[in-house]
Amino acid sequence: MRQLEDNDDGQSSSSSSSSSSSANLLDFSSYSFRYATCQPVQRFSERSVKRGDYSSLVRDDLVIFRLCPQSRCSSSHDRGCSNGYGEYVASMYEYLSTMIQYKTTREQNFCEYCSTCANQRRRKLAYYADETQEEEEEAATDDNGSTSSSSIDCSSYSDKCNNYSSVCNSNESSADLSEYVACTEVSYNNKAFWISPYCDGGTILMGIFYDPYCSQFAGNSVKISEVTGKTFSKSLFSQYYSSDCISCASDSSGPYGTASSIMCNQLYSDSAKCNANMASAVDTTSYDHDQSVCNFAESIHYAFDSAGRYSISKSETRHVTSVQIALLLSACVACAFLSIYSCYVHHEITNLLLKQLSVRGKLVPSSGRQRAGYYSKSSIETVTEDEDIRFA
């Protein structure tokens, strides 16, 4: 099988597989990782045009996740939390590669912890039974190993390691999925197909495709089990799109070590970052507060349909909140009040001007009243003076 490399279009089957060095880890101990959703997004591919493929549009499956404050992270919340979070966008390949490595490392640390603590317990029992020879042999074995039992706190052994033998002796390994994470070519009846995980309504499934970009879905006419000879259940990747909150803190004295901290750091490193809403700054060496990333992450939730096409109707469909309704009604009431008040002020100003003109004798009387002789002597003299001035 061959993994596609599409570096010209911004895709790559190779990732920064090396985990972050523990010395360079950022401190996300107060945050928890929370998967939010995934979304296919179609884009134009120049390479696809040059190849003469069926379509010039290729599909990228993106994963959106959040780092939420531990005290606010919730599995029942749509995206984990509503404030104090950082939101990030990663490719499906980068995301699954990191999560599969996280699970593998977590299981290895767990098995090593439980095995070491079990040996420690056996040595203590041997000591009390005065079996000094067996104690010395097992101690020598541990001294040749990579971890010394004296450096491990086994206080949680009874709670964590009840069924560790069934977990650690299982033949199933999450590392086996790593060869299918990228868009991988398989041959069937002298025809080429490609298999890859893909996003389906927020969940992650294994699919089969006609093209080397894993964009043209073939699962409606071809069964992936017949092509590969393997059965991929719908729940194969379910643990990687779970709504559970995973603490990013290191478990230095517990069974899982730094697996969670490395996972959060690796995902953070490989993703587009929107840190504008974080409760506290974690990465002081980077200024990834570009609003365009935040806008793009937000648009993924609303602006694309299930096939990855940009949908104007969907992007314009927003829910009006009760706060927005209250503000709109308040604005309408304020506009109505200001309109009535402006009319009142205009009326008062007009009356005031008319009154002042009347008192000063500047208001010219109507011709009907002048002929009727309704004016006083002072009024007639004032009008006469004005007329003399006009004709002077």
GROMACS .gro file of C-alpha atoms in nm:
model
  392
    1MET     CA    1   0.000   0.000   0.000
    2ARG     CA    2   0.116   0.355  -0.070
    3GLN     CA    3   0.043   0.672   0.121
    4LEU     CA    4  -0.031   0.979  -0.084
    5GLU     CA    5   0.198   1.280  -0.061
    6ASP     CA    6   0.033   1.598  -0.184
    7ASN     CA    7   0.263   1.869  -0.065
    8ASP     CA    8   0.185   2.092  -0.365
    9ASP     CA    9  -0.171   2.137  -0.244
   10GLY     CA   10  -0.087   2.183   0.120
   11GLN     CA   11  -0.159   1.823   0.214
   12SER     CA   12   0.100   1.582   0.337
   13SER     CA   13   0.098   1.223   0.444
   14SER     CA   14   0.386   1.291   0.675
   15SER     CA   15   0.347   1.467   1.005
   16SER     CA   16   0.574   1.585   1.277
   17SER     CA   17   0.563   1.240   1.430
   18SER     CA   18   0.817   1.323   1.692
   19SER     CA   19   0.652   1.407   2.017
   20SER     CA   20   0.724   1.732   2.194
   21SER     CA   21   1.020   1.716   2.423
   22SER     CA   22   0.915   1.719   2.785
   23ALA     CA   23   1.159   2.003   2.843
   24ASN     CA   24   0.977   2.222   2.592
   25LEU     CA   25   0.621   2.147   2.698
   26LEU     CA   26   0.387   2.438   2.755
   27ASP     CA   27   0.199   2.434   3.082
   28PHE     CA   28  -0.162   2.344   2.999
   29SER     CA   29  -0.215   2.190   3.344
   30SER     CA   30  -0.515   2.416   3.416
   31TYR     CA   31  -0.688   2.320   3.089
   32SER     CA   32  -0.866   2.016   2.956
   33PHE     CA   33  -0.883   1.892   2.599
   34ARG     CA   34  -1.232   1.867   2.449
   35TYR     CA   35  -1.322   1.743   2.100
   36ALA     CA   36  -1.583   1.977   1.951
   37THR     CA   37  -1.666   1.853   1.600
   38CYS     CA   38  -1.527   1.775   1.258
   39GLN     CA   39  -1.621   1.926   0.923
   40PRO     CA   40  -1.530   1.854   0.559
   41VAL     CA   41  -1.429   2.161   0.358
   42GLN     CA   42  -1.394   2.161  -0.020
   43ARG     CA   43  -1.117   2.360  -0.184
   44PHE     CA   44  -0.977   2.413  -0.534
   45SER     CA   45  -0.675   2.195  -0.622
   46GLU     CA   46  -0.443   2.304  -0.901
   47ARG     CA   47  -0.276   1.965  -0.893
   48SER     CA   48  -0.610   1.793  -0.944
   49VAL     CA   49  -0.664   2.004  -1.257
   50LYS     CA   50  -0.321   1.915  -1.394
   51ARG     CA   51  -0.389   1.547  -1.333
   52GLY     CA   52  -0.718   1.569  -1.522
   53ASP     CA   53  -0.913   1.431  -1.228
   54TYR     CA   54  -1.289   1.403  -1.214
   55SER     CA   55  -1.321   1.729  -1.021
   56SER     CA   56  -1.098   2.026  -0.950
   57LEU     CA   57  -1.236   2.037  -0.598
   58VAL     CA   58  -1.080   1.825  -0.326
   59ARG     CA   59  -1.202   1.768   0.025
   60ASP     CA   60  -1.017   1.838   0.347
   61ASP     CA   61  -1.153   1.691   0.671
   62LEU     CA   62  -1.087   1.927   0.960
   63VAL     CA   63  -1.119   1.870   1.333
   64ILE     CA   64  -1.216   2.149   1.573
   65PHE     CA   65  -1.125   2.110   1.939
   66ARG     CA   66  -1.100   2.332   2.242
   67LEU     CA   67  -0.876   2.368   2.544
   68CYS     CA   68  -1.123   2.455   2.820
   69PRO     CA   69  -1.047   2.557   3.179
   70GLN     CA   70  -1.071   2.238   3.383
   71SER     CA   71  -1.335   2.382   3.615
   72ARG     CA   72  -1.557   2.479   3.319
   73CYS     CA   73  -1.509   2.185   3.083
   74SER     CA   74  -1.828   1.983   3.042
   75SER     CA   75  -1.910   1.673   2.840
   76SER     CA   76  -2.271   1.790   2.808
   77HIS     CA   77  -2.183   2.128   2.656
   78ASP     CA   78  -2.199   2.141   2.276
   79ARG     CA   79  -1.832   2.240   2.242
   80GLY     CA   80  -1.708   2.178   2.595
   81CYS     CA   81  -1.722   2.531   2.737
   82SER     CA   82  -1.848   2.879   2.655
   83ASN     CA   83  -1.574   3.107   2.790
   84GLY     CA   84  -1.208   3.112   2.884
   85TYR     CA   85  -1.118   2.864   2.608
   86GLY     CA   86  -0.882   2.839   2.314
   87GLU     CA   87  -1.024   2.702   1.988
   88TYR     CA   88  -0.813   2.517   1.734
   89VAL     CA   89  -0.843   2.363   1.387
   90ALA     CA   90  -0.632   2.065   1.278
   91SER     CA   91  -0.635   1.832   0.980
   92MET     CA   92  -0.789   1.489   1.031
   93TYR     CA   93  -0.452   1.326   0.972
   94GLU     CA   94  -0.267   1.540   1.227
   95TYR     CA   95  -0.542   1.494   1.482
   96LEU     CA   96  -0.573   1.116   1.457
   97SER     CA   97  -0.194   1.065   1.441
   98THR     CA   98  -0.155   1.253   1.768
   99MET     CA   99  -0.449   1.085   1.940
  100ILE     CA  100  -0.338   0.734   1.837
  101GLN     CA  101   0.012   0.807   1.967
  102TYR     CA  102  -0.143   0.944   2.287
  103LYS     CA  103  -0.342   0.627   2.346
  104THR     CA  104  -0.039   0.408   2.275
  105THR     CA  105   0.183   0.606   2.513
  106ARG     CA  106  -0.087   0.613   2.778
  107GLU     CA  107  -0.125   0.234   2.763
  108GLN     CA  108   0.251   0.180   2.775
  109ASN     CA  109   0.287   0.406   3.078
  110PHE     CA  110  -0.007   0.232   3.246
  111CYS     CA  111   0.134  -0.116   3.191
  112GLU     CA  112   0.481  -0.015   3.306
  113TYR     CA  113   0.339   0.148   3.618
  114CYS     CA  114   0.120  -0.148   3.712
  115SER     CA  115   0.392  -0.403   3.638
  116THR     CA  116   0.651  -0.214   3.844
  117CYS     CA  117   0.413  -0.170   4.137
  118ALA     CA  118   0.314  -0.540   4.121
  119ASN     CA  119   0.680  -0.638   4.145
  120GLN     CA  120   0.724  -0.400   4.434
  121ARG     CA  121   0.434  -0.557   4.619
  122ARG     CA  122   0.572  -0.905   4.558
  123ARG     CA  123   0.911  -0.804   4.696
  124LYS     CA  124   0.748  -0.669   5.009
  125LEU     CA  125   0.557  -0.993   5.056
  126ALA     CA  126   0.875  -1.189   4.999
  127TYR     CA  127   1.053  -0.974   5.254
  128TYR     CA  128   0.796  -1.043   5.520
  129ALA     CA  129   0.810  -1.412   5.432
  130ASP     CA  130   1.191  -1.392   5.473
  131GLU     CA  131   1.250  -1.491   5.110
  132THR     CA  132   1.558  -1.280   5.071
  133GLN     CA  133   1.694  -1.468   4.769
  134GLU     CA  134   1.388  -1.394   4.556
  135GLU     CA  135   1.393  -1.031   4.672
  136GLU     CA  136   1.753  -0.988   4.555
  137GLU     CA  137   1.682  -1.145   4.212
  138GLU     CA  138   1.381  -0.925   4.143
  139ALA     CA  139   1.560  -0.614   4.268
  140ALA     CA  140   1.850  -0.690   4.031
  141THR     CA  141   1.601  -0.727   3.744
  142ASP     CA  142   1.449  -0.387   3.823
  143ASP     CA  143   1.792  -0.226   3.846
  144ASN     CA  144   1.857  -0.326   3.483
  145GLY     CA  145   1.529  -0.176   3.369
  146SER     CA  146   1.449   0.176   3.261
  147THR     CA  147   1.244   0.266   3.565
  148SER     CA  148   1.325   0.214   3.928
  149SER     CA  149   1.039   0.108   4.149
  150SER     CA  150   1.161   0.336   4.425
  151SER     CA  151   1.083   0.639   4.205
  152ILE     CA  152   0.719   0.541   4.152
  153ASP     CA  153   0.435   0.619   4.388
  154CYS     CA  154   0.225   0.303   4.396
  155SER     CA  155  -0.045   0.443   4.627
  156SER     CA  156  -0.306   0.427   4.347
  157TYR     CA  157  -0.210   0.074   4.238
  158SER     CA  158  -0.513  -0.091   4.396
  159ASP     CA  159  -0.755   0.152   4.233
  160LYS     CA  160  -0.595   0.171   3.889
  161CYS     CA  161  -0.446  -0.172   3.822
  162ASN     CA  162  -0.724  -0.419   3.899
  163ASN     CA  163  -0.748  -0.543   3.540
  164TYR     CA  164  -0.413  -0.435   3.404
  165SER     CA  165  -0.314  -0.784   3.288
  166SER     CA  166  -0.609  -0.805   3.048
  167VAL     CA  167  -0.529  -0.461   2.908
  168CYS     CA  168  -0.155  -0.509   2.880
  169ASN     CA  169  -0.171  -0.862   2.739
  170SER     CA  170  -0.429  -0.775   2.476
  171ASN     CA  171  -0.328  -0.829   2.113
  172GLU     CA  172  -0.519  -0.520   2.004
  173SER     CA  173  -0.304  -0.215   1.953
  174SER     CA  174  -0.410   0.136   1.862
  175ALA     CA  175  -0.083   0.166   1.668
  176ASP     CA  176  -0.229  -0.071   1.407
  177LEU     CA  177  -0.460   0.211   1.293
  178SER     CA  178  -0.173   0.443   1.210
  179GLU     CA  179  -0.120   0.291   0.864
  180TYR     CA  180  -0.476   0.387   0.767
  181VAL     CA  181  -0.475   0.743   0.899
  182ALA     CA  182  -0.348   0.895   0.574
  183CYS     CA  183  -0.519   0.859   0.236
  184THR     CA  184  -0.379   0.515   0.148
  185GLU     CA  185  -0.397   0.333  -0.185
  186VAL     CA  186  -0.525  -0.025  -0.208
  187SER     CA  187  -0.569  -0.247  -0.518
  188TYR     CA  188  -0.877  -0.454  -0.586
  189ASN     CA  189  -0.953  -0.643  -0.912
  190ASN     CA  190  -0.680  -0.446  -1.091
  191LYS     CA  191  -0.839  -0.119  -0.983
  192ALA     CA  192  -0.702   0.140  -0.748
  193PHE     CA  193  -0.899   0.266  -0.451
  194TRP     CA  194  -0.801   0.478  -0.155
  195ILE     CA  195  -0.909   0.442   0.209
  196SER     CA  196  -0.899   0.706   0.479
  197PRO     CA  197  -1.088   0.823   0.787
  198TYR     CA  198  -1.343   1.090   0.702
  199CYS     CA  199  -1.585   1.317   0.882
  200ASP     CA  200  -1.950   1.217   0.887
  201GLY     CA  201  -2.179   1.452   1.079
  202GLY     CA  202  -1.932   1.515   1.360
  203THR     CA  203  -1.822   1.151   1.387
  204ILE     CA  204  -1.516   0.986   1.229
  205LEU     CA  205  -1.556   0.678   1.010
  206MET     CA  206  -1.331   0.476   0.780
  207GLY     CA  207  -1.423   0.523   0.415
  208ILE     CA  208  -1.320   0.416   0.066
  209PHE     CA  209  -1.270   0.661  -0.222
  210TYR     CA  210  -1.207   0.669  -0.597
  211ASP     CA  211  -0.939   0.940  -0.599
  212PRO     CA  212  -0.599   0.987  -0.436
  213TYR     CA  213  -0.731   1.288  -0.241
  214CYS     CA  214  -0.999   1.079  -0.069
  215SER     CA  215  -1.264   1.325  -0.191
  216GLN     CA  216  -1.486   1.113  -0.420
  217PHE     CA  217  -1.667   0.869  -0.192
  218ALA     CA  218  -1.697   0.513  -0.327
  219GLY     CA  219  -1.864   0.348  -0.030
  220ASN     CA  220  -2.207   0.345  -0.192
  221SER     CA  221  -2.093   0.102  -0.466
  222VAL     CA  222  -1.788  -0.070  -0.315
  223LYS     CA  223  -1.757  -0.239   0.023
  224ILE     CA  224  -1.443  -0.149   0.208
  225SER     CA  225  -1.431  -0.496   0.368
  226GLU     CA  226  -1.411  -0.662   0.024
  227VAL     CA  227  -1.135  -0.430  -0.097
  228THR     CA  228  -0.915  -0.448   0.214
  229GLY     CA  229  -1.013  -0.785   0.355
  230LYS     CA  230  -1.065  -0.617   0.691
  231THR     CA  231  -1.372  -0.509   0.881
  232PHE     CA  232  -1.376  -0.152   1.008
  233SER     CA  233  -1.654  -0.102   1.261
  234LYS     CA  234  -1.839   0.227   1.284
  235SER     CA  235  -1.710   0.268   1.638
  236LEU     CA  236  -1.346   0.223   1.534
  237PHE     CA  237  -1.258   0.587   1.605
  238SER     CA  238  -1.532   0.656   1.860
  239GLN     CA  239  -1.285   0.717   2.143
  240TYR     CA  240  -1.129   0.997   1.937
  241TYR     CA  241  -1.451   1.195   1.895
  242SER     CA  242  -1.577   1.140   2.247
  243SER     CA  243  -1.727   1.431   2.439
  244ASP     CA  244  -1.515   1.350   2.745
  245CYS     CA  245  -1.285   1.616   2.890
  246ILE     CA  246  -0.921   1.502   2.908
  247SER     CA  247  -0.699   1.683   3.154
  248CYS     CA  248  -0.380   1.825   3.004
  249ALA     CA  249  -0.197   1.800   3.336
  250SER     CA  250   0.093   1.559   3.378
  251ASP     CA  251   0.035   1.257   3.601
  252SER     CA  252   0.395   1.235   3.721
  253SER     CA  253   0.321   1.012   4.019
  254GLY     CA  254   0.033   0.819   3.863
  255PRO     CA  255   0.005   0.549   3.598
  256TYR     CA  256  -0.018   0.769   3.286
  257GLY     CA  257   0.286   0.995   3.319
  258THR     CA  258   0.312   1.290   3.082
  259ALA     CA  259   0.100   1.134   2.805
  260SER     CA  260  -0.183   1.388   2.837
  261SER     CA  261   0.048   1.689   2.857
  262ILE     CA  262   0.239   1.576   2.546
  263MET     CA  263  -0.088   1.515   2.360
  264CYS     CA  264  -0.220   1.866   2.432
  265ASN     CA  265   0.111   2.022   2.333
  266GLN     CA  266   0.132   1.823   2.010
  267LEU     CA  267  -0.223   1.914   1.905
  268TYR     CA  268  -0.160   2.277   1.992
  269SER     CA  269   0.159   2.278   1.785
  270ASP     CA  270  -0.005   2.121   1.477
  271SER     CA  271  -0.320   2.334   1.466
  272ALA     CA  272  -0.438   2.677   1.358
  273LYS     CA  273  -0.483   2.871   1.680
  274CYS     CA  274  -0.747   3.106   1.816
  275ASN     CA  275  -0.623   3.209   2.161
  276ALA     CA  276  -0.824   3.531   2.183
  277ASN     CA  277  -1.070   3.388   2.440
  278MET     CA  278  -0.827   3.206   2.669
  279ALA     CA  279  -0.864   3.279   3.039
  280SER     CA  280  -0.486   3.295   3.090
  281ALA     CA  281  -0.194   3.317   2.849
  282VAL     CA  282  -0.007   2.989   2.811
  283ASP     CA  283   0.210   3.043   2.506
  284THR     CA  284   0.397   3.367   2.578
  285THR     CA  285   0.638   3.319   2.285
  286SER     CA  286   0.367   3.314   2.021
  287TYR     CA  287   0.108   3.569   1.921
  288ASP     CA  288  -0.149   3.348   1.750
  289HIS     CA  289  -0.441   3.582   1.810
  290ASP     CA  290  -0.520   3.636   1.442
  291GLN     CA  291  -0.891   3.711   1.426
  292SER     CA  292  -0.912   3.545   1.085
  293VAL     CA  293  -0.841   3.208   1.250
  294CYS     CA  294  -1.115   3.271   1.504
  295ASN     CA  295  -1.356   3.373   1.228
  296PHE     CA  296  -1.271   3.065   1.023
  297ALA     CA  297  -1.315   2.832   1.321
  298GLU     CA  298  -1.653   2.991   1.389
  299SER     CA  299  -1.759   2.969   1.024
  300ILE     CA  300  -1.690   2.595   1.017
  301HIS     CA  301  -1.980   2.545   1.256
  302TYR     CA  302  -2.226   2.736   1.034
  303ALA     CA  303  -2.107   2.801   0.680
  304PHE     CA  304  -2.045   2.452   0.533
  305ASP     CA  305  -2.284   2.169   0.456
  306SER     CA  306  -2.222   1.798   0.516
  307ALA     CA  307  -2.038   1.762   0.183
  308GLY     CA  308  -1.801   2.050   0.260
  309ARG     CA  309  -1.960   2.300   0.024
  310TYR     CA  310  -1.991   2.661   0.134
  311SER     CA  311  -2.359   2.723   0.192
  312ILE     CA  312  -2.486   3.081   0.185
  313SER     CA  313  -2.824   2.984   0.323
  314LYS     CA  314  -2.667   2.788   0.605
  315SER     CA  315  -2.421   3.063   0.691
  316GLU     CA  316  -2.702   3.315   0.708
  317THR     CA  317  -2.914   3.097   0.934
  318ARG     CA  318  -2.848   3.212   1.287
  319HIS     CA  319  -3.047   3.178   1.603
  320VAL     CA  320  -3.170   3.507   1.751
  321THR     CA  321  -3.108   3.502   2.123
  322SER     CA  322  -3.336   3.650   2.388
  323VAL     CA  323  -3.073   3.914   2.464
  324GLN     CA  324  -3.070   4.025   2.100
  325ILE     CA  325  -3.451   4.043   2.096
  326ALA     CA  326  -3.451   4.255   2.414
  327LEU     CA  327  -3.189   4.491   2.271
  328LEU     CA  328  -3.384   4.526   1.945
  329LEU     CA  329  -3.707   4.607   2.130
  330SER     CA  330  -3.522   4.855   2.352
  331ALA     CA  331  -3.380   5.026   2.044
  332CYS     CA  332  -3.729   5.052   1.888
  333VAL     CA  333  -3.877   5.200   2.207
  334ALA     CA  334  -3.588   5.447   2.230
  335CYS     CA  335  -3.638   5.556   1.866
  336ALA     CA  336  -4.011   5.607   1.922
  337PHE     CA  337  -3.949   5.806   2.240
  338LEU     CA  338  -3.689   6.027   2.070
  339SER     CA  339  -3.925   6.090   1.775
  340ILE     CA  340  -4.207   6.202   2.006
  341TYR     CA  341  -3.970   6.408   2.216
  342SER     CA  342  -3.826   6.583   1.909
  343CYS     CA  343  -4.178   6.678   1.797
  344TYR     CA  344  -4.251   6.814   2.145
  345VAL     CA  345  -3.930   7.022   2.150
  346HIS     CA  346  -4.003   7.158   1.802
  347HIS     CA  347  -4.352   7.260   1.909
  348GLU     CA  348  -4.224   7.432   2.225
  349ILE     CA  349  -3.952   7.621   2.036
  350THR     CA  350  -4.203   7.742   1.775
  351ASN     CA  351  -4.444   7.867   2.042
  352LEU     CA  352  -4.160   8.041   2.226
  353LEU     CA  353  -4.051   8.225   1.911
  354LEU     CA  354  -4.405   8.334   1.833
  355LYS     CA  355  -4.450   8.457   2.188
  356GLN     CA  356  -4.128   8.658   2.180
  357LEU     CA  357  -4.220   8.818   1.847
  358SER     CA  358  -4.561   8.914   1.980
  359VAL     CA  359  -4.415   9.074   2.294
  360ARG     CA  360  -4.163   9.275   2.096
  361GLY     CA  361  -4.423   9.378   1.842
  362LYS     CA  362  -4.234   9.216   1.560
  363LEU     CA  363  -4.513   8.987   1.458
  364VAL     CA  364  -4.684   9.140   1.147
  365PRO     CA  365  -5.066   9.129   1.183
  366SER     CA  366  -5.293   8.989   0.915
  367SER     CA  367  -5.441   9.235   0.658
  368GLY     CA  368  -5.798   9.139   0.758
  369ARG     CA  369  -5.753   9.260   1.111
  370GLN     CA  370  -5.576   9.577   0.992
  371ARG     CA  371  -5.875   9.676   0.782
  372ALA     CA  372  -6.110   9.602   1.070
  373GLY     CA  373  -5.921   9.844   1.299
  374TYR     CA  374  -5.841   9.591   1.562
  375TYR     CA  375  -5.496   9.732   1.645
  376SER     CA  376  -5.386   9.954   1.926
  377LYS     CA  377  -5.208  10.278   1.868
  378SER     CA  378  -4.867  10.132   1.962
  379SER     CA  379  -4.916   9.846   1.720
  380ILE     CA  380  -5.008  10.080   1.436
  381GLU     CA  381  -4.704  10.300   1.508
  382THR     CA  382  -4.474   9.996   1.507
  383VAL     CA  383  -4.607   9.874   1.175
  384THR     CA  384  -4.582  10.225   1.030
  385GLU     CA  385  -4.218  10.251   1.140
  386ASP     CA  386  -4.141   9.918   0.975
  387GLU     CA  387  -4.307  10.024   0.653
  388ASP     CA  388  -4.114  10.357   0.655
  389ILE     CA  389  -3.790  10.161   0.694
  390ARG     CA  390  -3.880   9.931   0.407
  391PHE     CA  391  -3.956  10.217   0.168
  392ALA     CA  392  -3.680  10.448   0.280
   0.00000   0.00000   0.00000
